[in-house]
Short mmCIF file of C-alpha atoms in Angstrom, two decimals:
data_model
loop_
_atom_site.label_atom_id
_atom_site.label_comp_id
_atom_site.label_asym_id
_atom_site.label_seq_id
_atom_site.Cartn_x
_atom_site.Cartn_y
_atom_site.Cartn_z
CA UNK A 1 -6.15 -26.24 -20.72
CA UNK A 2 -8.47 -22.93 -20.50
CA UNK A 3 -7.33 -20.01 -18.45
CA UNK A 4 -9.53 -20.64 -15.39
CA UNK A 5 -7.99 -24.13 -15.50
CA UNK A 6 -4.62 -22.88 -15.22
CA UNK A 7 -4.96 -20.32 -13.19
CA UNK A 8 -6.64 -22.40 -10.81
CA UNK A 9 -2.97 -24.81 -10.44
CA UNK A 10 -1.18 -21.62 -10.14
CA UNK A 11 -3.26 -20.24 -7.12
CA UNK A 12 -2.89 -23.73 -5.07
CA UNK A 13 1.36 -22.50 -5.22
CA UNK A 14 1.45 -20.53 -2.06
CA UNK A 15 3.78 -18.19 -3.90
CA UNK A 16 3.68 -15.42 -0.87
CA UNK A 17 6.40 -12.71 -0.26
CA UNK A 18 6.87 -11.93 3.44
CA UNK A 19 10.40 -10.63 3.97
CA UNK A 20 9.39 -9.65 7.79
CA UNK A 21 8.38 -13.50 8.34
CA UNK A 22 10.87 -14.80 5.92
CA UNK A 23 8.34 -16.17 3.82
CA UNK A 24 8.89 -16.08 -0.14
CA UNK A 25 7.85 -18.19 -3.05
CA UNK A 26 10.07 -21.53 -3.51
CA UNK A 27 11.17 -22.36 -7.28
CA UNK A 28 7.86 -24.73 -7.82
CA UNK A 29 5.45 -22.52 -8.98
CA UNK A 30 8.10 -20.49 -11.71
CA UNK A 31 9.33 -24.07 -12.91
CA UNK A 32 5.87 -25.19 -13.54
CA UNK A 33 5.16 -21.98 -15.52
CA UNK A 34 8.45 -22.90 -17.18
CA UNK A 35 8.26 -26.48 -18.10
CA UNK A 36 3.95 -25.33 -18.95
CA UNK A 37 5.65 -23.22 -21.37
CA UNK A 38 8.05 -26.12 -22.52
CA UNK A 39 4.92 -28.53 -23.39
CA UNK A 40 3.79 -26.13 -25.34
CA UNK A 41 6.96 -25.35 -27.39
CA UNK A 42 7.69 -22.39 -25.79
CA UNK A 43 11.46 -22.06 -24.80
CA UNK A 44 11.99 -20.01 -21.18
CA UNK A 45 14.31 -20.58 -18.55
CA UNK A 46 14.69 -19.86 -15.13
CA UNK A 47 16.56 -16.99 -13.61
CA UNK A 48 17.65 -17.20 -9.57
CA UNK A 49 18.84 -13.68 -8.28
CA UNK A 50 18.65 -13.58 -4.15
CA UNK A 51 16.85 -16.98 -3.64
CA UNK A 52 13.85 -14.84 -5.98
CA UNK A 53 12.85 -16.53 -9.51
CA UNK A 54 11.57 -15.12 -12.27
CA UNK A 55 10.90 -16.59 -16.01
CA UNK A 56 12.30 -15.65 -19.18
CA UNK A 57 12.07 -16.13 -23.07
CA UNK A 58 12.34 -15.11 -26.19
CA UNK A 59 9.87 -15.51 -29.52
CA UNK A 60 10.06 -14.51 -33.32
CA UNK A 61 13.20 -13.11 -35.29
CA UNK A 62 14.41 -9.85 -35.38
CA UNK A 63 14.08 -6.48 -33.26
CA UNK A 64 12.27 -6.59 -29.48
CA UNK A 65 9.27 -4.92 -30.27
CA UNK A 66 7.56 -5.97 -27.64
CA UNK A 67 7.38 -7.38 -23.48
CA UNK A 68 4.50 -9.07 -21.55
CA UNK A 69 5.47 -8.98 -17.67
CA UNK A 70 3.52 -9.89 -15.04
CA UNK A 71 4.03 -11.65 -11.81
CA UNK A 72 3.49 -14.52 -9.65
CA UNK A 73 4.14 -13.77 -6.45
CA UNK A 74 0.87 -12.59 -3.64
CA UNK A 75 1.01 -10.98 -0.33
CA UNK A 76 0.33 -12.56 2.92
CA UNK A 77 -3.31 -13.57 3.95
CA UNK A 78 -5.53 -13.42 7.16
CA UNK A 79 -7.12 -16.32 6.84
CA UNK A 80 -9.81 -15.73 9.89
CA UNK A 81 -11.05 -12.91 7.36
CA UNK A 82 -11.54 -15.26 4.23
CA UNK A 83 -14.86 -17.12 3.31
CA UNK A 84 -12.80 -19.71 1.14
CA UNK A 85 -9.63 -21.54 1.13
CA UNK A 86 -7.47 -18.69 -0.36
CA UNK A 87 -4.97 -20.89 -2.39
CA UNK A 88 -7.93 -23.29 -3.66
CA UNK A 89 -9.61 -21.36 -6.46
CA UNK A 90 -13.38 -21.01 -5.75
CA UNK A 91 -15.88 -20.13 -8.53
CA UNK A 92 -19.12 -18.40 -7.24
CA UNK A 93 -20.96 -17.08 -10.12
CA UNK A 94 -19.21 -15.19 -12.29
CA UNK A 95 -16.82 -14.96 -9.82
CA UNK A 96 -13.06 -17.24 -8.89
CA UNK A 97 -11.56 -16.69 -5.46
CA UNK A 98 -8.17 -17.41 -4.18
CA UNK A 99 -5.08 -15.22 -3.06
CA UNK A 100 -3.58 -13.61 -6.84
CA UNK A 101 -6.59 -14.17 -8.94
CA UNK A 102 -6.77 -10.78 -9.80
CA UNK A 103 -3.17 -9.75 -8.42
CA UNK A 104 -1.73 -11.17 -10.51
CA UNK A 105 -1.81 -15.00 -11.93
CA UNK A 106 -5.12 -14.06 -13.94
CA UNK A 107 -2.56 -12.36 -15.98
CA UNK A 108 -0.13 -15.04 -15.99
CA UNK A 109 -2.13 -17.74 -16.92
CA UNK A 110 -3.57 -15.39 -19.75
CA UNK A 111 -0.25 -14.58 -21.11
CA UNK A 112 1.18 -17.68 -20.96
CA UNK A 113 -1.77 -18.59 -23.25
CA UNK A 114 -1.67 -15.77 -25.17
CA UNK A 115 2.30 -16.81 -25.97
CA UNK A 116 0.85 -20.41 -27.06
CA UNK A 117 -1.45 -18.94 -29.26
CA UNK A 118 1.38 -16.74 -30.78
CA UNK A 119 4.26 -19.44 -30.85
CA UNK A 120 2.13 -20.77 -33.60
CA UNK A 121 2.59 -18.14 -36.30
CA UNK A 122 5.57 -16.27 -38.17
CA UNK A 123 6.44 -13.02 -36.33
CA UNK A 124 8.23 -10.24 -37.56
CA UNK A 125 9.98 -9.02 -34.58
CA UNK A 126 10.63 -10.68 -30.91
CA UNK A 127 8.12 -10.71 -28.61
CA UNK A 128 9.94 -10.58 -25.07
CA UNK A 129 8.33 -12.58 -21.72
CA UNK A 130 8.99 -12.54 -17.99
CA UNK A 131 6.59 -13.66 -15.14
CA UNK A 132 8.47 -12.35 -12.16
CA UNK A 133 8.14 -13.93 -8.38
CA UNK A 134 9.31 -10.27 -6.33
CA UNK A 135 6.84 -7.63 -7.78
CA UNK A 136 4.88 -7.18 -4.46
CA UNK A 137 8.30 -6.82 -2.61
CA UNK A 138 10.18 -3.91 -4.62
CA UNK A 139 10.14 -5.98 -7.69
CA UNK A 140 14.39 -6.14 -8.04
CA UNK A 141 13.94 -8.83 -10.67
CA UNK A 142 11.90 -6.39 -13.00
CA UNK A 143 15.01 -3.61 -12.20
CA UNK A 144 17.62 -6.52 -12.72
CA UNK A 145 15.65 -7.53 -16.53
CA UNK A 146 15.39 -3.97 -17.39
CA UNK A 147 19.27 -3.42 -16.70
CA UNK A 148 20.09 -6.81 -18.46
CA UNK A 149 18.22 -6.10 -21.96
CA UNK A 150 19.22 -2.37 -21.71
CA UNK A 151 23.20 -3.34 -21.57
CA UNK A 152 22.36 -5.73 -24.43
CA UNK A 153 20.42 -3.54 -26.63
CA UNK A 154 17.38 -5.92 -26.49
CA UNK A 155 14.86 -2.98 -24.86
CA UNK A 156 11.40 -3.44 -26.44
CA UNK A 157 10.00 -0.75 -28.42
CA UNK A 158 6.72 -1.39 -26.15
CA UNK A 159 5.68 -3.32 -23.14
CA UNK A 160 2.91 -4.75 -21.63
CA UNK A 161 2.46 -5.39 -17.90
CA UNK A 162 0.06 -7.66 -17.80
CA UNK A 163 -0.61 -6.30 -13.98
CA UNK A 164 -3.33 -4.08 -14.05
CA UNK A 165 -7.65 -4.16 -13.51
CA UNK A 166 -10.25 -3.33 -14.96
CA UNK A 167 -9.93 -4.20 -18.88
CA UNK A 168 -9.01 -0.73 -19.20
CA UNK A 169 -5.49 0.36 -20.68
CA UNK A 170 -3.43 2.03 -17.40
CA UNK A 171 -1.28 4.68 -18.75
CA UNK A 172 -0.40 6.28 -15.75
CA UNK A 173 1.01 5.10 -12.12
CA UNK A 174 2.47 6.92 -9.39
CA UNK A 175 5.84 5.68 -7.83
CA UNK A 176 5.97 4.12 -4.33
CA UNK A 177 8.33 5.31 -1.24
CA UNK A 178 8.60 3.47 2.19
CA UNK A 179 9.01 6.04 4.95
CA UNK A 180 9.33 4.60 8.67
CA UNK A 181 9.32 6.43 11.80
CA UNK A 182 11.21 5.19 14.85
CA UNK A 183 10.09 7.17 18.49
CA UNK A 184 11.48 5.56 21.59
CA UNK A 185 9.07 4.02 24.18
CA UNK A 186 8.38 6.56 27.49
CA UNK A 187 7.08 4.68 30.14
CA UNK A 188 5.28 6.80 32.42
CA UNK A 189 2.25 6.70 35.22
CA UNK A 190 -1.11 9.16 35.25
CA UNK A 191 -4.04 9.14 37.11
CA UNK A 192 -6.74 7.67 35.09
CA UNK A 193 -9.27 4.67 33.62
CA UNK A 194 -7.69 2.04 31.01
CA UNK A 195 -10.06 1.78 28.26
CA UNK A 196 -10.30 -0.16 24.51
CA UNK A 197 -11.47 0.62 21.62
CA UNK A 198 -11.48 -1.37 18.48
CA UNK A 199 -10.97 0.48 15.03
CA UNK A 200 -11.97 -0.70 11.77
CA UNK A 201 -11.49 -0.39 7.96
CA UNK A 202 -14.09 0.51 5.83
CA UNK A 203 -14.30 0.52 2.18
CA UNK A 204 -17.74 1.25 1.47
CA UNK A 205 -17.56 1.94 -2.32
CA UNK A 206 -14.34 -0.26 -3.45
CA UNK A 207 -13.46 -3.39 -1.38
CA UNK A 208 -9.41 -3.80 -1.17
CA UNK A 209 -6.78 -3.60 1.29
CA UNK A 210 -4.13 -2.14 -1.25
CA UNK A 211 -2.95 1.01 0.34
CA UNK A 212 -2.61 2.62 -3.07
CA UNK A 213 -6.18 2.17 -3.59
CA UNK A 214 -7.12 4.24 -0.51
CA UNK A 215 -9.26 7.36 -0.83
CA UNK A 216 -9.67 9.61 2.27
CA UNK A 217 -12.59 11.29 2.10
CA UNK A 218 -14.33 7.57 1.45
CA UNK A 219 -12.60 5.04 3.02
CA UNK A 220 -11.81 4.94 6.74
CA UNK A 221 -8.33 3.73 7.76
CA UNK A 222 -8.41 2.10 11.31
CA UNK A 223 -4.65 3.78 12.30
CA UNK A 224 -5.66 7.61 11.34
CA UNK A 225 -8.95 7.03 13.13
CA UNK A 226 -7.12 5.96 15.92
CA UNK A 227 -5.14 8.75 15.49
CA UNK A 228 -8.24 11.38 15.86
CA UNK A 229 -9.39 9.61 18.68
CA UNK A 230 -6.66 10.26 20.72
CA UNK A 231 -5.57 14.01 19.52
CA UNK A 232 -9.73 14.62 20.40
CA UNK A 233 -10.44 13.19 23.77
CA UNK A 234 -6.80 13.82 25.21
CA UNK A 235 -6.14 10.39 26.07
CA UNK A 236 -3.01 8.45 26.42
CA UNK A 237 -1.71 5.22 24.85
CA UNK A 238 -0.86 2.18 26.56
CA UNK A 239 -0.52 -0.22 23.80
CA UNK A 240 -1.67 -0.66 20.00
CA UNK A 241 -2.39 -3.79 18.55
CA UNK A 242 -3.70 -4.59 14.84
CA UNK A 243 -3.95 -6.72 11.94
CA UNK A 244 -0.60 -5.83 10.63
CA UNK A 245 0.26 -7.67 6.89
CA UNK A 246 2.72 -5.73 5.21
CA UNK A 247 3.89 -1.87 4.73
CA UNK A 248 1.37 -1.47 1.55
CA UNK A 249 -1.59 -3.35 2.93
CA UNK A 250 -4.09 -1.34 5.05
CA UNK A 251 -4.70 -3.29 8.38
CA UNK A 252 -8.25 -5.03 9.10
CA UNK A 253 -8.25 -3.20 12.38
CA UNK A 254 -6.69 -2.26 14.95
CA UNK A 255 -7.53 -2.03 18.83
CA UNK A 256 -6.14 0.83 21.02
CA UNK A 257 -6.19 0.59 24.66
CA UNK A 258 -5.86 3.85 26.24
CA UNK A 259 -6.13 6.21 29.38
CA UNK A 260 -8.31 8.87 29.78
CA UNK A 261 -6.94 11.52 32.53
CA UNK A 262 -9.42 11.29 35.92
CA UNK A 263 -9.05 10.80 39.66
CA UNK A 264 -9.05 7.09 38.97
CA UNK A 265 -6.28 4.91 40.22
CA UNK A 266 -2.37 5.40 39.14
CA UNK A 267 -1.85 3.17 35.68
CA UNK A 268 1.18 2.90 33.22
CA UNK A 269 0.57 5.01 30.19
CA UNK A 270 3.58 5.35 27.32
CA UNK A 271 4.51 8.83 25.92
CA UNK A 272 6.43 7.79 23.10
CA UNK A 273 3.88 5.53 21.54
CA UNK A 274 1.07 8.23 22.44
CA UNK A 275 2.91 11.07 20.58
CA UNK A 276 3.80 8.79 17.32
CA UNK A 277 -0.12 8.07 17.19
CA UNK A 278 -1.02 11.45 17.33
CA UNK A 279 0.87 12.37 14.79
CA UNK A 280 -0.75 10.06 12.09
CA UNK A 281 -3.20 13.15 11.38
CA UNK A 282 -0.44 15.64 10.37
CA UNK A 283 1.85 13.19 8.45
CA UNK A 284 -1.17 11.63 6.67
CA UNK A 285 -1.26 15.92 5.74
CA UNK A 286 2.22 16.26 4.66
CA UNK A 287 2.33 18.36 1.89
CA UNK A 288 4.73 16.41 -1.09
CA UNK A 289 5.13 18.13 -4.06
CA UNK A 290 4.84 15.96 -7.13
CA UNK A 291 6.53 16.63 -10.46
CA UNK A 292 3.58 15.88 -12.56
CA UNK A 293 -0.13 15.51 -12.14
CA UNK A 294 -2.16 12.42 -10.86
CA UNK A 295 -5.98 11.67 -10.54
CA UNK A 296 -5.06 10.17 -6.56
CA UNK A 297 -2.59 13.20 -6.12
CA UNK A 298 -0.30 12.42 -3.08
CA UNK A 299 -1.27 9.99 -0.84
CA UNK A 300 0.19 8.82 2.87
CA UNK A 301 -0.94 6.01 4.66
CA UNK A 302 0.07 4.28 7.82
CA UNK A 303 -0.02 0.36 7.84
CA UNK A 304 2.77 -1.44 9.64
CA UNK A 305 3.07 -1.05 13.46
CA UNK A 306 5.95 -2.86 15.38
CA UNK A 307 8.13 -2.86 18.57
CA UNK A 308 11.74 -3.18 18.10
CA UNK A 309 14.73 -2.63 20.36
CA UNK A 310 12.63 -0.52 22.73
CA UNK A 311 11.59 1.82 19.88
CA UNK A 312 7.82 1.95 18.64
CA UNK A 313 8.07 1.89 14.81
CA UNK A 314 5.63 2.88 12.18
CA UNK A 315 5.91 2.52 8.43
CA UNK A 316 4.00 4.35 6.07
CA UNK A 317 3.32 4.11 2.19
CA UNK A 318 3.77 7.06 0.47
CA UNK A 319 2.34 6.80 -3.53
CA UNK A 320 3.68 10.25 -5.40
CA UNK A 321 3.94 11.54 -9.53
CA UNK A 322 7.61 11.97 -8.29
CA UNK A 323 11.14 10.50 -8.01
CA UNK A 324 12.42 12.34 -5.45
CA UNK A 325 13.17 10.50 -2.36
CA UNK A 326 14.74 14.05 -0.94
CA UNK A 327 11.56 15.85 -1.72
CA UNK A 328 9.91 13.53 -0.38
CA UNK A 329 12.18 12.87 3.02
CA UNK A 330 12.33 16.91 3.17
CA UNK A 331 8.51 16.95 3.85
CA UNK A 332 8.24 14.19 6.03
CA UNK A 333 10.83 15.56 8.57
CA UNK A 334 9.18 19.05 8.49
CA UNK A 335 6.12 16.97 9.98
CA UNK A 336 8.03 15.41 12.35
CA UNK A 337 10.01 18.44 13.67
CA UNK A 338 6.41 20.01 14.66
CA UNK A 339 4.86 16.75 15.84
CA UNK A 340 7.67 14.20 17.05
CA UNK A 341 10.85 16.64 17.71
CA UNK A 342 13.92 13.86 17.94
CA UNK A 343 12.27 11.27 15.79
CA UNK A 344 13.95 9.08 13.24
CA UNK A 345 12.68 9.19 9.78
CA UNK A 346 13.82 7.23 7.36
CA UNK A 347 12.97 6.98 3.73
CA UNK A 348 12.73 3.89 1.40
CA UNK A 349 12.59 3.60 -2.52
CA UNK A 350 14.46 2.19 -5.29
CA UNK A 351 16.27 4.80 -7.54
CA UNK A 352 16.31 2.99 -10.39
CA UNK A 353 12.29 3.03 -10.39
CA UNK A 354 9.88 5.70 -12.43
CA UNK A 355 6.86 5.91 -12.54
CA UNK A 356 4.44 5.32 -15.34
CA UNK A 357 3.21 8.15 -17.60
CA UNK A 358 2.06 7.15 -21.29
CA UNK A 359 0.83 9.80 -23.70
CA UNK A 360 -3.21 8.69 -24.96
CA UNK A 361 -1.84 8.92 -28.17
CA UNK A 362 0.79 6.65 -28.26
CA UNK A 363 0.09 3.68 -30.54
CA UNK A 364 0.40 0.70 -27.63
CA UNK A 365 -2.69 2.60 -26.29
CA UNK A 366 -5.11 3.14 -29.00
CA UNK A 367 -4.07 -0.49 -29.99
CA UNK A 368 -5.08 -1.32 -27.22
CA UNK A 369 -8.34 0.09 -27.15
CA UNK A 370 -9.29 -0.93 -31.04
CA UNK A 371 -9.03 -4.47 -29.67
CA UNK A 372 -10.73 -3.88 -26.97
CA UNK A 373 -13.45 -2.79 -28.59
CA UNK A 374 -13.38 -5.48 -30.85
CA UNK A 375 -14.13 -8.04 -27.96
CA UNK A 376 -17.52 -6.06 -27.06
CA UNK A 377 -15.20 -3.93 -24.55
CA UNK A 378 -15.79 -0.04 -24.24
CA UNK A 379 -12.50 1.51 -22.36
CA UNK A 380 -10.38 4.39 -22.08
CA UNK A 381 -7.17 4.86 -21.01
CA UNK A 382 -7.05 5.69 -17.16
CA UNK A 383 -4.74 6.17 -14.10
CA UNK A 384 -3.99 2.94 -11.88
CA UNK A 385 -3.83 3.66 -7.66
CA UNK A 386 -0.56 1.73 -7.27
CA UNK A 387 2.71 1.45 -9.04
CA UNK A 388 3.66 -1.74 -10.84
CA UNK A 389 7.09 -3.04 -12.85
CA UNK A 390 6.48 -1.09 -15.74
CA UNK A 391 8.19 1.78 -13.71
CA UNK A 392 11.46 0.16 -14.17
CA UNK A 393 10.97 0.31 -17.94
CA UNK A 394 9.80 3.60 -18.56
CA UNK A 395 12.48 5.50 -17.65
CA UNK A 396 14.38 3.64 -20.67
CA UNK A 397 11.79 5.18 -23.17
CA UNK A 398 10.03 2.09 -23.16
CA UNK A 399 5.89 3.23 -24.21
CA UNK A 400 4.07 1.06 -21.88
CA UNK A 401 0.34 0.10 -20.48
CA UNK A 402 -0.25 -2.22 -17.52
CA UNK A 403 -3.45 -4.13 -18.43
CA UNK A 404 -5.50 -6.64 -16.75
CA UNK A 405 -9.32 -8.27 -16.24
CA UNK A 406 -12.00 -7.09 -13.93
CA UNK A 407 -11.46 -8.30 -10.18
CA UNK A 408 -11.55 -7.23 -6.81
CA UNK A 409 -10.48 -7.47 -3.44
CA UNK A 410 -6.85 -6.57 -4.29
CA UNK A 411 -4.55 -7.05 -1.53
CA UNK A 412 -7.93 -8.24 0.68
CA UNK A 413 -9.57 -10.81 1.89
CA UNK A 414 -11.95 -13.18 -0.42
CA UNK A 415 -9.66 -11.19 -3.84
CA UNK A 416 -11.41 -12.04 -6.68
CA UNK A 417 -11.48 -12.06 -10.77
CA UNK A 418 -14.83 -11.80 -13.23
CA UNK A 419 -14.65 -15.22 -15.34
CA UNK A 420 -16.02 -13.52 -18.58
CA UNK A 421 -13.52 -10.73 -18.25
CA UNK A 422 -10.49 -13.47 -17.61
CA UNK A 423 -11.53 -15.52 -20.56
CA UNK A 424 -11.03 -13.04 -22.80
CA UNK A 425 -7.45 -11.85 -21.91
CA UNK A 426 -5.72 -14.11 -23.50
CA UNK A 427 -6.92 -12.90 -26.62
CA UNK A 428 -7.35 -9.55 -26.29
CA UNK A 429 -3.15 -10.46 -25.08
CA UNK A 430 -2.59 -12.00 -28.33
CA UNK A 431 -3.92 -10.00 -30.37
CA UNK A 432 -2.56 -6.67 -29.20
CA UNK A 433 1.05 -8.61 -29.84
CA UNK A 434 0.19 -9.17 -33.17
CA UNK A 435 -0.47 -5.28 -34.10
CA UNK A 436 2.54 -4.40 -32.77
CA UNK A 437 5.12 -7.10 -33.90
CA UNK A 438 3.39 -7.13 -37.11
CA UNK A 439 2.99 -2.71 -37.64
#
């Protein structure tokens, strides 16, 4: 079995996470990486926490020198906005679609071959495995394993999170926060014409949906142009409606209906919903400090929209060099007291979490990028948009790198992987293990 082979049965597993839908992956797709593993030789078994499954093992004698992580779960699709069948890998050229071929089973096919390769010779040292099914949720199983091998003095001297892009070692990530703002609805009438208008993303230079990925400046996000549209023509909202996946997942677009102020006929306009949209602008401003430095900086984007118990809620993702939920609560509420006096803010992140920050020098890194080089790849060591499970490691002193092949499309529709870049992982996996078990 090749790695487009297997990564094509682990794409048809619908293995989405959709806590708002109550949609997450069953056991099938972690038992068949499991009992994969098990035809091989490979011993692993199968760890339930919170009806959420990941996969664990062990190889070689000795001291954990080493972890491979990455993850099987995928965030929700739109299907209208896919060209193939998303869980039915599709190879075009060079290229294999279907939901996770880049985010993240590419990786977990190529590890779990890379771990065949390596159950085959003597190591000196344990090389440490998990393919977790709740990364693109919070990833609680990645806290829970950390926790687990810290209290049992198992931490690896080095990990590798096999849930990056780009064949390029990532040695730094920023850490995620959830902040959502609740305004309630204000029903009121003006004089005036209804109008619509339909807002749309655009990505002109990199094609993904992943919030993290978003660069203002290039991109155009279909809520903060909404936003600008009503703060410049004066207008009021009526209602907002959108392609709304999930709180890290820029919407497709969304569709604004509106009034703009005239001596047209008396129509329902809603003040609460009108002054949370206007202040997209300034919170999309709001000026975080970070503790250290980033290539993205700080970055605020608004993606979920939603109507609950007569309240109009938004929730944005917040990506920061920081682990300071006060810092970064403090600076979100100073928006709101100029812009939405009375608001609720609330702010969402996992404690336990870091983010990632590996020196160029350590030796995981310039392993990484001998062997890379080896394989006819030229790389350096850069800074990855979003924040991954290595963050739960790191603040143990673990030295880590999230890695992973060229793709696209993360988070988006018609996600892809390159072929030639996927069919080398599993090497370039195995190999990297060997130089550090072996040192």
């Amino acid at each position: 079995m090749d790695v487009l082979e297997l990564l094509s049965r682990l794409v048809t597993f619908e293995t989405v996470n959709d806590p708002a839908r109550g949609i997450r992956p069953s056991r099938d797709c972690p038992a068949f990486i499991r009992d994969t593993l098990a035809s091989w030789g490979i011993e692993s078994e199968l760890i339930e926490r919170d009806g959420y499954y990941a996969v664990y093992g062990e190889m070689g004698e000795g001291k954990p020198k080493l972890l491979f992580m990455a993850h099987f779960d995928v965030v929700p699709v739109n299907r209208e906005e896919w060209e193939t069948d998303p869980f039915t890998l599709t190879v075009r050229g060079n290229r294999a679609y279907g939901r996770g071929s880049a985010d993240d089973k590419g990786n977990v096919a190529s590890i779990m071959l890379a771990l065949k390769e390596l159950s085959k010779e003597k190591l000196d040292g344990k090389v440490l495995f998990a393919f977790t099914g709740d990364e693109e949720i919070g990833g609680k199983m990645a806290m829970y394993l950390a926790e687990k091998l810290a209290q049992e003095g198992k931490l690896p001297e080095y990990m590798v999170n096999a849930d990056g892009i780009g064949m390029k070692p990532i040695i730094r990530r920023r850490k995620g926060f959830g902040v959502t703002v609740r305004v309630p609805s204000k029903k009121t009438k003006v004089r005036g014409t209804i109008k619509r208008e339909t807002f749309r993303i655009r990505t002109p230079v990199l094609e993904t949906r992943h919030a993290a990925y978003f660069l203002p400046g290039v991109d155009t996000h279909p809520l903060i142009a909404a936003s600008h549209f009503l703060r410049s023509r004066g207008a009021f909202a009526v209602s907002l409606e959108g392609k709304f996946l999930k709180g890290n997942v820029v919407p497709g677009e969304v569709t604004l209906t509106y009034v703009v102020p005239d001596e047209g006929e008396e129509v329902e306009i809603n003040l609460g919903l009108t002054r949370l949209l206007k202040a997209v602008v300034p919170f999309v401003r709001t000026p975080i400090k970070a503790e250290k430095y980033s290539d993205y900086g700080v970055s605020v984007t608004p993606n979920l929209y939603s109507i609950e118990d007569g309240k109009h809620v938004l929730k944005f993702d917040v990506r920061a060099m920081s682990r300071s939920k006060d810092e970064i609560e403090r600076a979100m509420r100073e928006v709101a007291e100029f812009n939405l006096p009375g608001a609720e803010v609330e702010v969402a992140t996992n404690e336990k979490a870091g983010y990632l920050f590996t020196h160029p020098e350590e030796k995981i890194v310039k392993v990484t990028l001998v062997v890379l080089e080896e394989l006819g790849e030229r790389a350096e060591p850069v800074e990855g948009p979003g924040a991954a499970d290595s963050r739960f490691f790191t603040p143990y002193g673990v030295r880590a790198i999230d890695l992973g092949p060229r793709g696209g499309n993360i988070h988006g529709p018609n996600e892809y992987v390159e072929i030639d870049s996927l069919r080398r992982m599993p090497a370039l996996y195995a190999e990297v293990a060997r130089r550090l078990v072996l040192e």
